[in-house]
Amino acid sequence: AEPEVVPAVESTADAIAAMEIRGAATIADAAAAALATQAEGSPAETPAAFRRGLRAAARTLYETRPTAVSLPNALRYVLRGADGDTVGELRASTIDRAESFRRDLEHARETLGGIGANRLRDGDVVLTHCHSTDALACVEAALEDGKALEAIVKETRPRKQGHITAAQLREWGVPVTLIVDGAARRYLDAADHVLVGADSIAADGSVINKIGTSGLAVTARERGVPVMVAAQTIKLHPDTLTGHTVAIETRDEREVLSDEERASIRSSDAPDGSAGEPGSEDGLTVENPAFDVTPPRYVDAIVTERGQFPPESIVTLMRELFGDTTDEPWAE
Ligand code: RUB
């Protein structure tokens, strides 16, 4: 049988799984681009075969990482636009739809940035966690408005996406103080805002973002620092409208503890005599959840391209945009 999924889709999926392509919006953009590549390169000779290949490509992308809902939202949007009676028409409509998705994504980020910038005053200090293009769009727009900002950047273990945030902010000339995650509470008194992005927003206004966000938000509430979440509407998770929860990705324990580090912890003197190979029953468990859930009461505002919302009212926007459509058009 002919290969249904073009190699470029497989490599995009691999890059997402390996986090060479990462961050909810960037993943969605890459997934839409990959579906366009599938449409372009599909060897299908019949409309049915074309659609089968497109669904298979979408499944390959869908299965990479579970938490950022922008990924299935992107796949759903593009697949719904695949329209036509011939392979040629299907090809063209899919490519068009993927391109319009990518344009909208960029436009939404810019609009969101302009709205979020209104919350930032001249001279403010923002404290960031992880790396979010939506959060940074707010900083960029405020800088364009002529406001001076400073940033305290949490490094964000284990993958240190804080370094990406620091590099971007420095490129824009923003003074950056980089801190380890454990130092966040100490530095909150120097911050005017906690500014983060989101991988998914649930119907009750819960924010699903990089592990450590919820602890940061609780501490920010204790210190009286407002928490601002920048998330364009493709981060709204339609399944949560019907009471589903968002899957939290767990990643390889070697991101936290290398085999070498594990070997240095393992003791041949342990009372249970454990000295097995990494991953074996040696009494040392490493857990590596990539995301956590921040309850709405710790979030002051969710900034989207459609305006700012208190988290508890985001459900209204969610219903308007998604209704109760939670189909999976990529299913076999
Ligand atoms: C990235 C992360 C980001 C959101 C929002 O996690 O938690 O805060 O995805 O990013 P990871 P954006 O590095 O594990 O993908 O605003 O760019 O969509």
mmCIF file of C-alpha atoms and ligand atoms in Angstrom:
data_model
loop_
_atom_site.group_PDB
_atom_site.id
_atom_site.type_symbol
_atom_site.label_atom_id
_atom_site.label_comp_id
_atom_site.label_asym_id
_atom_site.label_seq_id
_atom_site.Cartn_x
_atom_site.Cartn_y
_atom_site.Cartn_z
ATOM 1 C CA ALA A 1 0.000 0.000 0.000
ATOM 2 C CA GLU A 2 1.136 3.577 -0.676
ATOM 3 C CA PRO A 3 2.251 5.506 2.423
ATOM 4 C CA GLU A 4 -0.690 7.695 3.380
ATOM 5 C CA VAL A 5 1.137 10.159 5.594
ATOM 6 C CA VAL A 6 3.834 12.232 3.908
ATOM 7 C CA PRO A 7 7.299 12.176 5.573
ATOM 8 C CA ALA A 8 7.168 15.901 6.425
ATOM 9 C CA VAL A 9 4.169 15.253 8.686
ATOM 10 C CA GLU A 10 6.071 12.493 10.465
ATOM 11 C CA SER A 11 9.031 14.816 11.042
ATOM 12 C CA THR A 12 6.796 17.605 12.376
ATOM 13 C CA ALA A 13 5.184 15.104 14.751
ATOM 14 C CA ASP A 14 8.615 13.905 15.904
ATOM 15 C CA ALA A 15 9.754 17.511 16.452
ATOM 16 C CA ILE A 16 6.647 18.267 18.556
ATOM 17 C CA ALA A 17 7.109 15.118 20.647
ATOM 18 C CA ALA A 18 10.802 15.972 21.184
ATOM 19 C CA MET A 19 9.857 19.604 22.021
ATOM 20 C CA GLU A 20 12.002 21.050 19.236
ATOM 21 C CA ILE A 21 8.656 22.618 18.323
ATOM 22 C CA ARG A 22 6.968 23.621 21.570
ATOM 23 C CA GLY A 23 4.517 26.026 23.185
ATOM 24 C CA ALA A 24 0.799 25.703 22.520
ATOM 25 C CA ALA A 25 0.454 28.280 19.741
ATOM 26 C CA THR A 26 3.639 27.232 17.957
ATOM 27 C CA ILE A 27 2.543 23.582 18.045
ATOM 28 C CA ALA A 28 -0.833 24.537 16.521
ATOM 29 C CA ASP A 29 0.869 26.567 13.803
ATOM 30 C CA ALA A 30 3.238 23.705 12.943
ATOM 31 C CA ALA A 31 0.355 21.200 12.897
ATOM 32 C CA ALA A 32 -1.661 23.337 10.461
ATOM 33 C CA ALA A 33 1.435 23.764 8.267
ATOM 34 C CA ALA A 34 1.992 20.006 8.355
ATOM 35 C CA LEU A 35 -1.587 19.337 7.189
ATOM 36 C CA ALA A 36 -0.980 21.696 4.262
ATOM 37 C CA THR A 37 2.149 19.694 3.435
ATOM 38 C CA GLN A 38 0.080 16.524 3.599
ATOM 39 C CA ALA A 39 -2.463 18.032 1.194
ATOM 40 C CA GLU A 40 0.288 19.130 -1.189
ATOM 41 C CA GLY A 41 2.158 15.848 -1.176
ATOM 42 C CA SER A 42 -0.713 13.378 -0.879
ATOM 43 C CA PRO A 43 -0.311 10.550 -3.399
ATOM 44 C CA ALA A 44 -4.095 9.929 -3.269
ATOM 45 C CA GLU A 45 -5.887 9.348 -6.553
ATOM 46 C CA THR A 46 -9.415 9.472 -5.166
ATOM 47 C CA PRO A 47 -11.151 11.942 -2.824
ATOM 48 C CA ALA A 48 -11.737 9.118 -0.328
ATOM 49 C CA ALA A 49 -8.040 8.225 -0.291
ATOM 50 C CA PHE A 50 -7.131 11.908 0.089
ATOM 51 C CA ARG A 51 -9.418 12.275 3.101
ATOM 52 C CA ARG A 52 -8.096 9.040 4.597
ATOM 53 C CA GLY A 53 -4.537 10.337 4.304
ATOM 54 C CA LEU A 54 -5.485 13.693 5.818
ATOM 55 C CA ARG A 55 -7.145 11.981 8.789
ATOM 56 C CA ALA A 56 -4.115 9.731 9.267
ATOM 57 C CA ALA A 57 -1.831 12.783 9.190
ATOM 58 C CA ALA A 58 -4.024 14.528 11.768
ATOM 59 C CA ARG A 59 -3.929 11.434 14.019
ATOM 60 C CA THR A 60 -0.130 11.328 13.774
ATOM 61 C CA LEU A 61 0.028 14.962 14.917
ATOM 62 C CA TYR A 62 -2.699 14.542 17.547
ATOM 63 C CA GLU A 63 -0.861 11.709 19.271
ATOM 64 C CA THR A 64 2.319 13.727 19.969
ATOM 65 C CA ARG A 65 1.422 15.592 23.183
ATOM 66 C CA PRO A 66 -1.900 15.587 25.077
ATOM 67 C CA THR A 67 -2.234 18.856 27.006
ATOM 68 C CA ALA A 68 -2.227 21.839 24.628
ATOM 69 C CA VAL A 69 -5.752 21.947 23.172
ATOM 70 C CA SER A 70 -4.596 24.333 20.462
ATOM 71 C CA LEU A 71 -3.343 21.195 18.672
ATOM 72 C CA PRO A 72 -6.713 19.383 18.292
ATOM 73 C CA ASN A 73 -8.413 22.760 17.773
ATOM 74 C CA ALA A 74 -6.058 23.407 14.832
ATOM 75 C CA LEU A 75 -6.572 19.933 13.367
ATOM 76 C CA ARG A 76 -10.350 20.232 13.687
ATOM 77 C CA TYR A 77 -10.373 23.632 12.020
ATOM 78 C CA VAL A 78 -8.301 22.510 9.029
ATOM 79 C CA LEU A 79 -10.090 19.165 8.543
ATOM 80 C CA ARG A 80 -13.484 20.865 8.616
ATOM 81 C CA GLY A 81 -12.388 23.089 5.761
ATOM 82 C CA ALA A 82 -11.307 20.214 3.505
ATOM 83 C CA ASP A 83 -13.981 20.506 0.871
ATOM 84 C CA GLY A 84 -14.381 19.406 -2.738
ATOM 85 C CA ASP A 85 -15.434 16.632 -5.114
ATOM 86 C CA THR A 86 -12.020 16.070 -6.668
ATOM 87 C CA VAL A 87 -8.553 15.513 -5.249
ATOM 88 C CA GLY A 88 -7.527 18.851 -6.753
ATOM 89 C CA GLU A 89 -10.334 20.733 -5.018
ATOM 90 C CA LEU A 90 -9.669 18.978 -1.721
ATOM 91 C CA ARG A 91 -5.975 19.773 -1.987
ATOM 92 C CA ALA A 92 -6.613 23.459 -2.640
ATOM 93 C CA SER A 93 -9.260 23.901 0.059
ATOM 94 C CA THR A 94 -7.120 22.160 2.697
ATOM 95 C CA ILE A 95 -4.096 24.313 1.897
ATOM 96 C CA ASP A 96 -6.264 27.468 1.972
ATOM 97 C CA ARG A 97 -7.780 26.530 5.268
ATOM 98 C CA ALA A 98 -4.390 25.783 6.852
ATOM 99 C CA GLU A 99 -3.077 29.125 5.621
ATOM 100 C CA SER A 100 -6.057 31.030 6.997
ATOM 101 C CA PHE A 101 -5.646 29.252 10.337
ATOM 102 C CA ARG A 102 -2.005 30.335 10.516
ATOM 103 C CA ARG A 103 -2.836 33.928 9.549
ATOM 104 C CA ASP A 104 -5.616 34.079 12.165
ATOM 105 C CA LEU A 105 -3.259 32.710 14.798
ATOM 106 C CA GLU A 106 -0.735 35.446 14.192
ATOM 107 C CA HIS A 107 -3.402 38.108 14.027
ATOM 108 C CA ALA A 108 -5.017 36.880 17.268
ATOM 109 C CA ARG A 109 -1.660 37.033 19.036
ATOM 110 C CA GLU A 110 -1.143 40.631 17.949
ATOM 111 C CA THR A 111 -4.660 41.682 18.958
ATOM 112 C CA LEU A 112 -4.297 39.912 22.306
ATOM 113 C CA GLY A 113 -0.973 41.654 22.844
ATOM 114 C CA GLY A 114 -2.560 45.063 22.359
ATOM 115 C CA ILE A 115 -5.319 44.235 24.846
ATOM 116 C CA GLY A 116 -2.923 42.764 27.428
ATOM 117 C CA ALA A 117 -0.595 45.739 27.117
ATOM 118 C CA ASN A 118 -3.321 47.920 28.658
ATOM 119 C CA ARG A 119 -2.756 46.122 31.963
ATOM 120 C CA LEU A 120 0.951 46.984 31.989
ATOM 121 C CA ARG A 121 2.018 50.444 33.145
ATOM 122 C CA ASP A 122 5.225 52.306 32.453
ATOM 123 C CA GLY A 123 7.909 51.042 34.843
ATOM 124 C CA ASP A 124 6.153 47.765 35.738
ATOM 125 C CA VAL A 125 7.962 44.539 36.534
ATOM 126 C CA VAL A 126 6.497 41.286 35.202
ATOM 127 C CA LEU A 127 7.349 37.892 36.629
ATOM 128 C CA THR A 128 7.177 35.103 34.029
ATOM 129 C CA HIS A 129 7.085 31.322 34.041
ATOM 130 C CA CYS A 130 8.022 29.120 31.061
ATOM 131 C CA HIS A 131 7.934 30.661 27.566
ATOM 132 C CA SER A 132 4.670 31.870 26.079
ATOM 133 C CA THR A 133 4.327 33.715 22.779
ATOM 134 C CA ASP A 134 0.923 35.031 23.888
ATOM 135 C CA ALA A 135 2.353 36.403 27.145
ATOM 136 C CA LEU A 136 5.314 37.948 25.327
ATOM 137 C CA ALA A 137 2.947 39.579 22.815
ATOM 138 C CA CYS A 138 1.576 41.681 25.716
ATOM 139 C CA VAL A 139 5.095 42.790 26.648
ATOM 140 C CA GLU A 140 5.952 43.570 23.027
ATOM 141 C CA ALA A 141 2.824 45.708 22.572
ATOM 142 C CA ALA A 142 3.504 47.598 25.814
ATOM 143 C CA LEU A 143 7.064 48.304 24.676
ATOM 144 C CA GLU A 144 5.711 49.531 21.343
ATOM 145 C CA ASP A 145 3.439 51.867 23.308
ATOM 146 C CA GLY A 146 6.626 53.361 24.760
ATOM 147 C CA LYS A 147 6.338 51.797 28.220
ATOM 148 C CA ALA A 148 9.505 50.678 29.982
ATOM 149 C CA LEU A 149 9.227 47.208 31.530
ATOM 150 C CA GLU A 150 11.463 44.921 33.518
ATOM 151 C CA ALA A 151 11.196 41.177 33.939
ATOM 152 C CA ILE A 152 11.906 38.558 36.549
ATOM 153 C CA VAL A 153 12.152 35.277 34.655
ATOM 154 C CA LYS A 154 11.781 31.884 36.330
ATOM 155 C CA GLU A 155 14.118 29.383 34.710
ATOM 156 C CA THR A 156 11.382 26.694 34.622
ATOM 157 C CA ARG A 157 12.784 23.296 35.420
ATOM 158 C CA PRO A 158 13.303 20.788 33.976
ATOM 159 C CA ARG A 159 13.477 22.131 30.399
ATOM 160 C CA LYS A 160 14.478 25.729 31.220
ATOM 161 C CA GLN A 161 12.136 27.454 28.799
ATOM 162 C CA GLY A 162 12.819 30.562 30.902
ATOM 163 C CA HIS A 163 16.018 30.915 28.901
ATOM 164 C CA ILE A 164 13.957 31.338 25.713
ATOM 165 C CA THR A 165 11.876 34.017 27.445
ATOM 166 C CA ALA A 166 15.017 35.751 28.710
ATOM 167 C CA ALA A 167 16.584 35.745 25.231
ATOM 168 C CA GLN A 168 13.463 37.270 23.649
ATOM 169 C CA LEU A 169 13.155 39.941 26.330
ATOM 170 C CA ARG A 170 16.821 40.855 26.053
ATOM 171 C CA GLU A 171 16.421 41.131 22.265
ATOM 172 C CA TRP A 172 13.740 43.731 22.974
ATOM 173 C CA GLY A 173 16.016 45.518 25.426
ATOM 174 C CA VAL A 174 14.068 44.540 28.558
ATOM 175 C CA PRO A 175 16.252 44.190 31.685
ATOM 176 C CA VAL A 176 15.955 40.574 32.873
ATOM 177 C CA THR A 177 16.605 39.019 36.269
ATOM 178 C CA LEU A 178 16.776 35.222 35.909
ATOM 179 C CA ILE A 179 15.903 33.212 39.033
ATOM 180 C CA VAL A 180 15.557 29.531 39.942
ATOM 181 C CA ASP A 181 11.971 28.378 40.383
ATOM 182 C CA GLY A 182 12.365 28.045 44.136
ATOM 183 C CA ALA A 183 13.175 31.772 44.424
ATOM 184 C CA ALA A 184 9.812 32.941 43.064
ATOM 185 C CA ARG A 185 8.221 33.888 46.398
ATOM 186 C CA ARG A 186 11.220 35.932 47.435
ATOM 187 C CA TYR A 187 11.005 37.948 44.207
ATOM 188 C CA LEU A 188 7.231 38.405 44.087
ATOM 189 C CA ASP A 189 7.422 41.516 46.266
ATOM 190 C CA ALA A 190 9.432 43.126 43.468
ATOM 191 C CA ALA A 191 6.848 42.216 40.799
ATOM 192 C CA ASP A 192 3.745 44.109 39.659
ATOM 193 C CA HIS A 193 2.269 41.222 37.667
ATOM 194 C CA VAL A 194 2.632 37.519 37.211
ATOM 195 C CA LEU A 195 2.335 37.036 33.456
ATOM 196 C CA VAL A 196 1.939 33.534 32.007
ATOM 197 C CA GLY A 197 0.403 31.771 29.013
ATOM 198 C CA ALA A 198 -1.780 28.676 28.874
ATOM 199 C CA ASP A 199 -1.875 25.318 27.134
ATOM 200 C CA SER A 200 -5.571 24.916 27.820
ATOM 201 C CA ILE A 201 -8.312 26.838 29.589
ATOM 202 C CA ALA A 202 -11.156 24.804 31.076
ATOM 203 C CA ALA A 203 -14.812 25.823 31.138
ATOM 204 C CA ASP A 204 -14.642 26.738 34.843
ATOM 205 C CA GLY A 205 -11.761 29.134 34.126
ATOM 206 C CA SER A 206 -9.013 26.804 35.352
ATOM 207 C CA VAL A 207 -5.720 27.472 33.633
ATOM 208 C CA ILE A 208 -3.611 24.539 32.497
ATOM 209 C CA ASN A 209 -0.027 25.682 32.003
ATOM 210 C CA LYS A 210 3.574 24.622 32.638
ATOM 211 C CA ILE A 211 4.146 22.772 35.919
ATOM 212 C CA GLY A 212 4.740 25.311 38.670
ATOM 213 C CA THR A 213 2.171 27.822 37.451
ATOM 214 C CA SER A 214 -0.376 26.877 40.128
ATOM 215 C CA GLY A 215 2.107 27.208 42.998
ATOM 216 C CA LEU A 216 3.235 30.533 41.597
ATOM 217 C CA ALA A 217 -0.363 31.772 41.361
ATOM 218 C CA VAL A 218 -1.204 30.751 44.935
ATOM 219 C CA THR A 219 1.924 32.497 46.210
ATOM 220 C CA ALA A 220 1.149 35.572 44.107
ATOM 221 C CA ARG A 221 -2.287 35.772 45.713
ATOM 222 C CA GLU A 222 -0.638 35.582 49.139
ATOM 223 C CA ARG A 223 1.718 38.433 48.177
ATOM 224 C CA GLY A 224 -1.097 40.446 46.539
ATOM 225 C CA VAL A 225 0.395 40.325 43.041
ATOM 226 C CA PRO A 226 -2.193 40.022 40.245
ATOM 227 C CA VAL A 227 -1.975 37.008 37.922
ATOM 228 C CA MET A 228 -2.559 37.679 34.251
ATOM 229 C CA VAL A 229 -2.974 34.785 31.801
ATOM 230 C CA ALA A 230 -2.484 35.530 28.091
ATOM 231 C CA ALA A 231 -4.283 32.917 26.022
ATOM 232 C CA GLN A 232 -5.847 33.298 22.627
ATOM 233 C CA THR A 233 -9.147 31.505 22.120
ATOM 234 C CA ILE A 234 -7.643 28.393 20.489
ATOM 235 C CA LYS A 235 -6.492 27.596 24.037
ATOM 236 C CA LEU A 236 -10.132 27.158 25.139
ATOM 237 C CA HIS A 237 -10.760 23.451 25.660
ATOM 238 C CA PRO A 238 -14.178 22.545 24.190
ATOM 239 C CA ASP A 239 -14.346 19.084 25.834
ATOM 240 C CA THR A 240 -14.418 20.725 29.267
ATOM 241 C CA LEU A 241 -17.834 22.226 28.407
ATOM 242 C CA THR A 242 -19.223 18.726 28.940
ATOM 243 C CA GLY A 243 -17.274 18.087 32.125
ATOM 244 C CA HIS A 244 -14.171 16.376 30.754
ATOM 245 C CA THR A 245 -10.871 17.137 32.414
ATOM 246 C CA VAL A 246 -7.676 18.056 30.583
ATOM 247 C CA ALA A 247 -5.036 15.320 30.275
ATOM 248 C CA ILE A 248 -1.760 16.294 31.938
ATOM 249 C CA GLU A 249 1.283 15.087 30.054
ATOM 250 C CA THR A 250 3.966 13.231 31.986
ATOM 251 C CA ARG A 251 7.377 13.211 30.371
ATOM 252 C CA ASP A 252 10.496 11.048 30.570
ATOM 253 C CA GLU A 253 12.074 10.946 34.029
ATOM 254 C CA ARG A 254 15.498 11.508 32.452
ATOM 255 C CA GLU A 255 14.504 15.151 31.943
ATOM 256 C CA VAL A 256 14.650 15.392 35.743
ATOM 257 C CA LEU A 257 17.318 12.866 36.645
ATOM 258 C CA SER A 258 19.899 11.509 34.212
ATOM 259 C CA ASP A 259 20.992 7.880 34.414
ATOM 260 C CA GLU A 260 24.292 9.085 35.840
ATOM 261 C CA GLU A 261 22.602 11.149 38.536
ATOM 262 C CA ARG A 262 20.371 8.228 39.385
ATOM 263 C CA ALA A 263 23.382 5.964 39.728
ATOM 264 C CA SER A 264 24.947 8.439 42.163
ATOM 265 C CA ILE A 265 21.818 8.345 44.359
ATOM 266 C CA ARG A 266 21.428 4.577 44.293
ATOM 267 C CA SER A 267 23.026 2.981 47.284
ATOM 268 C CA SER A 268 24.308 -0.547 47.442
ATOM 269 C CA ASP A 269 23.872 -0.219 51.213
ATOM 270 C CA ALA A 270 20.120 0.402 51.006
ATOM 271 C CA PRO A 271 18.306 -1.862 53.486
ATOM 272 C CA ASP A 272 16.207 -3.354 50.680
ATOM 273 C CA GLY A 273 19.427 -4.185 48.828
ATOM 274 C CA SER A 274 18.276 -2.226 45.800
ATOM 275 C CA ALA A 275 20.895 -1.551 43.174
ATOM 276 C CA GLY A 276 19.025 -2.215 39.969
ATOM 277 C CA GLU A 277 19.278 -0.581 36.570
ATOM 278 C CA PRO A 278 17.666 2.843 35.967
ATOM 279 C CA GLY A 279 13.918 2.486 35.827
ATOM 280 C CA SER A 280 13.983 -0.779 37.723
ATOM 281 C CA GLU A 281 12.595 -1.339 41.220
ATOM 282 C CA ASP A 282 15.342 0.456 43.118
ATOM 283 C CA GLY A 283 13.054 2.367 45.477
ATOM 284 C CA LEU A 284 13.637 5.726 43.804
ATOM 285 C CA THR A 285 10.719 7.097 41.824
ATOM 286 C CA VAL A 286 10.960 10.195 39.642
ATOM 287 C CA GLU A 287 7.773 11.872 38.469
ATOM 288 C CA ASN A 288 7.746 14.463 35.710
ATOM 289 C CA PRO A 289 4.323 15.997 35.062
ATOM 290 C CA ALA A 290 4.736 18.766 32.470
ATOM 291 C CA PHE A 291 1.668 20.842 33.401
ATOM 292 C CA ASP A 292 -0.609 21.700 36.304
ATOM 293 C CA VAL A 293 -4.037 23.195 36.888
ATOM 294 C CA THR A 294 -4.470 26.642 38.443
ATOM 295 C CA PRO A 295 -7.964 27.088 39.912
ATOM 296 C CA PRO A 296 -9.809 30.189 38.661
ATOM 297 C CA ARG A 297 -9.785 31.877 42.089
ATOM 298 C CA TYR A 298 -6.035 32.471 41.755
ATOM 299 C CA VAL A 299 -6.311 34.087 38.334
ATOM 300 C CA ASP A 300 -7.187 37.771 37.972
ATOM 301 C CA ALA A 301 -7.722 37.974 34.223
ATOM 302 C CA ILE A 302 -7.574 35.872 31.103
ATOM 303 C CA VAL A 303 -6.524 38.026 28.179
ATOM 304 C CA THR A 304 -7.704 36.814 24.769
ATOM 305 C CA GLU A 305 -7.961 38.413 21.321
ATOM 306 C CA ARG A 306 -11.667 38.850 22.111
ATOM 307 C CA GLY A 307 -11.049 40.903 25.232
ATOM 308 C CA GLN A 308 -10.175 40.324 28.893
ATOM 309 C CA PHE A 309 -12.249 38.058 31.080
ATOM 310 C CA PRO A 310 -12.424 37.140 34.730
ATOM 311 C CA PRO A 311 -11.777 33.374 34.573
ATOM 312 C CA GLU A 312 -15.261 32.472 35.827
ATOM 313 C CA SER A 313 -16.883 34.075 32.773
ATOM 314 C CA ILE A 314 -14.712 32.456 30.101
ATOM 315 C CA VAL A 315 -17.339 29.738 29.694
ATOM 316 C CA THR A 316 -19.602 32.205 27.872
ATOM 317 C CA LEU A 317 -16.962 32.850 25.223
ATOM 318 C CA MET A 318 -16.266 29.142 25.017
ATOM 319 C CA ARG A 319 -19.909 28.315 24.295
ATOM 320 C CA GLU A 320 -20.100 31.053 21.693
ATOM 321 C CA LEU A 321 -16.986 29.837 19.867
ATOM 322 C CA PHE A 322 -17.258 26.073 20.207
ATOM 323 C CA GLY A 323 -20.891 25.289 21.043
ATOM 324 C CA ASP A 324 -20.975 21.638 22.030
ATOM 325 C CA THR A 325 -18.899 20.438 19.108
ATOM 326 C CA THR A 326 -16.231 18.085 20.329
ATOM 327 C CA ASP A 327 -16.067 15.759 17.339
ATOM 328 C CA GLU A 328 -12.799 14.194 16.286
ATOM 329 C CA PRO A 329 -12.843 14.465 12.489
ATOM 330 C CA TRP A 330 -9.504 12.636 12.357
ATOM 331 C CA ALA A 331 -10.992 9.397 13.739
ATOM 332 C CA GLU A 332 -10.652 6.442 11.372
HETATM 333 C C1 RUB B 1 4.776 25.625 27.127
HETATM 334 C C2 RUB B 1 3.872 26.377 28.050
HETATM 335 C C3 RUB B 1 3.411 27.735 27.591
HETATM 336 C C4 RUB B 1 2.074 27.579 26.844
HETATM 337 C C5 RUB B 1 1.670 28.868 26.139
HETATM 338 O O1 RUB B 1 5.034 24.301 27.562
HETATM 339 O O2 RUB B 1 3.460 25.903 29.092
HETATM 340 O O3 RUB B 1 3.208 28.587 28.675
HETATM 341 O O4 RUB B 1 2.169 26.556 25.880
HETATM 342 O O5 RUB B 1 2.589 29.183 25.117
HETATM 343 P P1 RUB B 1 6.047 23.387 26.691
HETATM 344 P P2 RUB B 1 2.119 30.058 23.849
HETATM 345 O O6 RUB B 1 7.348 24.095 26.647
HETATM 346 O O7 RUB B 1 6.092 22.093 27.468
HETATM 347 O O8 RUB B 1 5.435 23.190 25.326
HETATM 348 O O9 RUB B 1 1.571 31.318 24.396
HETATM 349 O O10 RUB B 1 3.371 30.269 23.039
HETATM 350 O O11 RUB B 1 1.075 29.275 23.124
#
